[in-house]
Structures are given as C-alpha cells and as structure tokens.
Amino acid sequence: MIYILYFALFYLIGTSAVLIRNLFELKALKDIPNKKASSTPLVSICIPARNEEEVIERCITSVLKQNYTQFEVLVLDDNSTDKTSEILSKIAGIVANLTHIKGASKPIDWLGKPWACHQLSEVSNGEILVFIDADVWLEPDAISNTVSALEAKDAITVWPQQKMEGFWENMIIPLVYFALYTLLPAKYVERPPRWMPKSLQRVFNSKFVAACGQFFAFTSFAYRKIDGHHSVKNQVVEDIVLAKNIKSNELSLQMLHGVDSVFCRMYTSHSEIWSGFKKNFLTGFGNLFAFIFMGVLHFLVFLVPIYSLLIGILKSDLFLISLSVGVITLIFIQRFILSYLFKWNFGYVFLHPLSVLWFQILAIISVFNMLFGIKTSWKGREV
C-alpha cells in the first residue's frame, strides 16, 4: 500500500504541474483583446434545440443582447415534443434577426446533434459559425471576443462556466473540468509539444485534443474544409472529433474557458446527469483499454488513500497516516484552485472521493452495457 501511495503522490505532483501551467495558458474568452477590426464579419450563431422549453428563451435572450452588430441567430427545432417550437415561434415573430427552422427527420445514419448542426450550417450566411447549446447563455461581449479570437485562429472551443445548484450537479460536473485542467496542457491543443521529436509531432498532433461542444466556433473556411458536421454525423463525442479534424487538416485551434462570459447549466437532476454521462462516457476515451486504464488509475490515486488513512488510524501508523494525508491534501488543493477559478461551492471539494466513486460505478455499468449491446437513450432517441 505504501508503494501505491508513493505512486499517487508522484502522479499528483505531475498533474499539479499541468494544472499550474493551464492556469496561465488556458485563457479566458473575456480576456481576448477586442481589437477594432477594419471589417465586421457576419456571424451565424447556430443553436440546435430539442425539448429545451426550460432554457431556450434564456439562451436566445442573451444572444440577442450581444454588443457585436453583425450577426444572425439560427435556431433549429429538432422535432421537439415539448413547447420548444411554440416558444421559438413566439420569439421569431418579434425579432428580426432570429430564424426559426423546423428540423427535418433524422436520417438513420446520423445522430441527432450532428444532424441538427448540419442543417443549421446549410442555411447559415456568416463568415464565422458559432455553435452553442440551448442550455448556454452569454454575456454581451462573448461574440465580439470570439470574432477577435478567430482573427488569429481557424476555430476556438470554449469551456463554459458551469452553473450548478443541486447536490448531484455540484458533486459530478466539476470532475470534468478537474480532468481537463490536470491531464492536458492547453497549449498542446494549439501546437504539438516542443519536447517531442519533429518526426512524431505530425503523427501525434491530432491526438492532443479536447473540445467542448457547448461552444464551438469556426471560420466558415475552416468549417467547410473539414466538411463540417457531416464529417462527424455518427459520432457521439462529435466535438472531440471535430477538433481532431481541425488539427489533422493543419488548421489552428484554441481552447479557452468562459468564466464571466459563457455560462451553462448542463443538467438539473441526478437522472439527467446519469443519462447524459452514460451516453458518451466510454466513447470519449476512444478505446476500452484506455477507459479501463484510467478507471484503475483513478481508483489507486483518489480512493486508495482514503482507505490507507483509515488503516493508518486503526493501526496508529503515523507514517501511513502522514503519507495518506499528504496525498489527500494535494487532491483537495487542486480542487480548491478550480473551485476558486470557476466560482464553485468549496464544500464539495471534500466529497471528491465520493464523486470519483460515482464515476467508477458509471464506468462498470458502461462496460457492462457495451459488452451486452445495451443502448442508451437521450431525449427520446437511442444513442
């Protein structure tokens, strides 16, 4: 057990270095210099919506309040069965630059979100395409900052500031950002690691990717070059594959965070969280080996130290207690830093082991479902 604790300690020292680096290199969208450009390209803000009656009005209202002048808002009602279409029709009737599109039936070889985004792209007129989810809302300068960012890049992806109210939201959602900030230096999304031999940089360039489909913006040239959402028509984690396509086509991509600029409330109940993560948890890892490897790694690093601390207390083993406390403290420090950055509730930092355990259970069930061919449903569709 001592050796596992040493391993966990060295692992956390390494991930702390990545976290510190990302605090400096993973920049905020709001901090992008807002230059006065000689021209203001038309921006198409594309919003796919399926059964979003609770959030769609807030999303559109925030979009319409942008301080950027040249934009159109395209909202596609993806065959909703609630009041989404009714709400959209009402807003479109009084807003000039909002286009309400009735989505066509989904082809059998497409998944829902890529199909909705593809339809939006087909009717867009902008030199810049910004895809946001219906549960996202924006500060007034979000689009102008996006335009500024795309003066230097072909595409950007923004990780929103997640707003969480319930117990399960606060327990689960932060771990996505925890993994992002501690495992992947954001700079590698923009360029290959400089320590890597040039002969390998081209091979592995597209492997260093992360993306958030809640806010993904492209120049129209870049979007067309990668064949847009048509290239990811059957991908559950379409955002990751889009990012890989950007990089494999030797286009530039930047990853940003949306604190004080782009907001999202992903889920509002445990059942939504469970279904939402179950639909893409295993797929996001690319292969089963990587999935199991990361599951074992997280078990050793985040759960074993709790067990060893209890054993140390029972046996009055001061060295075991000290080493366990050191590992656990480092975990909590990482969580506190992210909670401060994203303005989350600090109390849930201390429940980190339970959050990891939740994902361990989800991982086991995901593997079981894969082995037995059990499909997952999301918003009334099989994924």
Short mmCIF file of N, CA, C and O in Angstrom, two decimals, residues 49 56 60 75-77 83-93 98 100-101:
data_model
loop_
_atom_site.label_atom_id
_atom_site.label_comp_id
_atom_site.label_asym_id
_atom_site.label_seq_id
_atom_site.Cartn_x
_atom_site.Cartn_y
_atom_site.Cartn_z
N ALA A 49 -31.87 22.78 -30.91
CA ALA A 49 -32.73 22.70 -29.73
C ALA A 49 -33.71 21.53 -29.86
O ALA A 49 -34.49 21.46 -30.81
N ILE A 56 -34.50 27.57 -23.48
CA ILE A 56 -34.26 28.16 -24.79
C ILE A 56 -34.46 29.68 -24.79
O ILE A 56 -33.71 30.41 -25.45
N ILE A 60 -31.59 32.44 -26.04
CA ILE A 60 -31.80 33.37 -27.15
C ILE A 60 -31.76 34.82 -26.68
O ILE A 60 -31.18 35.69 -27.34
N VAL A 75 -31.96 29.13 -35.05
CA VAL A 75 -32.34 28.13 -34.05
C VAL A 75 -33.12 27.03 -34.75
O VAL A 75 -34.12 27.30 -35.43
N LEU A 76 -32.65 25.81 -34.58
CA LEU A 76 -33.33 24.68 -35.22
C LEU A 76 -34.08 23.87 -34.17
O LEU A 76 -33.50 23.38 -33.21
N ASP A 77 -35.39 23.78 -34.36
CA ASP A 77 -36.22 22.93 -33.50
C ASP A 77 -36.11 21.50 -34.02
O ASP A 77 -36.65 21.17 -35.07
N LYS A 83 -42.76 22.29 -25.53
CA LYS A 83 -43.19 23.61 -26.02
C LYS A 83 -42.06 24.42 -26.67
O LYS A 83 -42.20 25.61 -26.89
N THR A 84 -40.94 23.77 -26.99
CA THR A 84 -39.82 24.48 -27.59
C THR A 84 -40.23 25.20 -28.87
O THR A 84 -39.92 26.39 -29.06
N SER A 85 -40.91 24.52 -29.75
CA SER A 85 -41.30 25.10 -31.03
C SER A 85 -42.23 26.30 -30.82
O SER A 85 -42.10 27.33 -31.50
N GLU A 86 -43.14 26.17 -29.89
CA GLU A 86 -44.09 27.25 -29.59
C GLU A 86 -43.35 28.50 -29.10
O GLU A 86 -43.65 29.63 -29.52
N ILE A 87 -42.39 28.30 -28.22
CA ILE A 87 -41.60 29.42 -27.68
C ILE A 87 -40.79 30.07 -28.79
O ILE A 87 -40.72 31.31 -28.90
N LEU A 88 -40.17 29.27 -29.64
CA LEU A 88 -39.37 29.80 -30.75
C LEU A 88 -40.21 30.61 -31.73
O LEU A 88 -39.79 31.67 -32.19
N SER A 89 -41.39 30.11 -32.05
CA SER A 89 -42.27 30.82 -32.98
C SER A 89 -42.67 32.18 -32.42
O SER A 89 -42.72 33.18 -33.14
N LYS A 90 -42.91 32.22 -31.12
CA LYS A 90 -43.29 33.48 -30.48
C LYS A 90 -42.16 34.50 -30.55
O LYS A 90 -42.37 35.66 -30.89
N ILE A 91 -40.93 34.06 -30.24
CA ILE A 91 -39.79 34.98 -30.25
C ILE A 91 -39.47 35.42 -31.68
O ILE A 91 -39.22 36.60 -31.95
N ALA A 92 -39.50 34.47 -32.62
CA ALA A 92 -39.17 34.78 -34.02
C ALA A 92 -40.14 35.79 -34.61
O ALA A 92 -39.79 36.55 -35.52
N GLY A 93 -41.35 35.80 -34.08
CA GLY A 93 -42.35 36.73 -34.60
C GLY A 93 -42.09 38.18 -34.26
O GLY A 93 -42.65 39.09 -34.90
N LEU A 98 -33.70 36.71 -35.98
CA LEU A 98 -33.82 35.34 -35.48
C LEU A 98 -34.59 34.50 -36.51
O LEU A 98 -35.70 34.85 -36.90
N HIS A 100 -36.19 30.83 -37.15
CA HIS A 100 -36.65 29.59 -36.52
C HIS A 100 -36.80 28.54 -37.61
O HIS A 100 -37.59 28.69 -38.54
N ILE A 101 -36.04 27.46 -37.50
CA ILE A 101 -36.01 26.42 -38.53
C ILE A 101 -36.65 25.16 -37.97
O ILE A 101 -36.33 24.72 -36.86
#
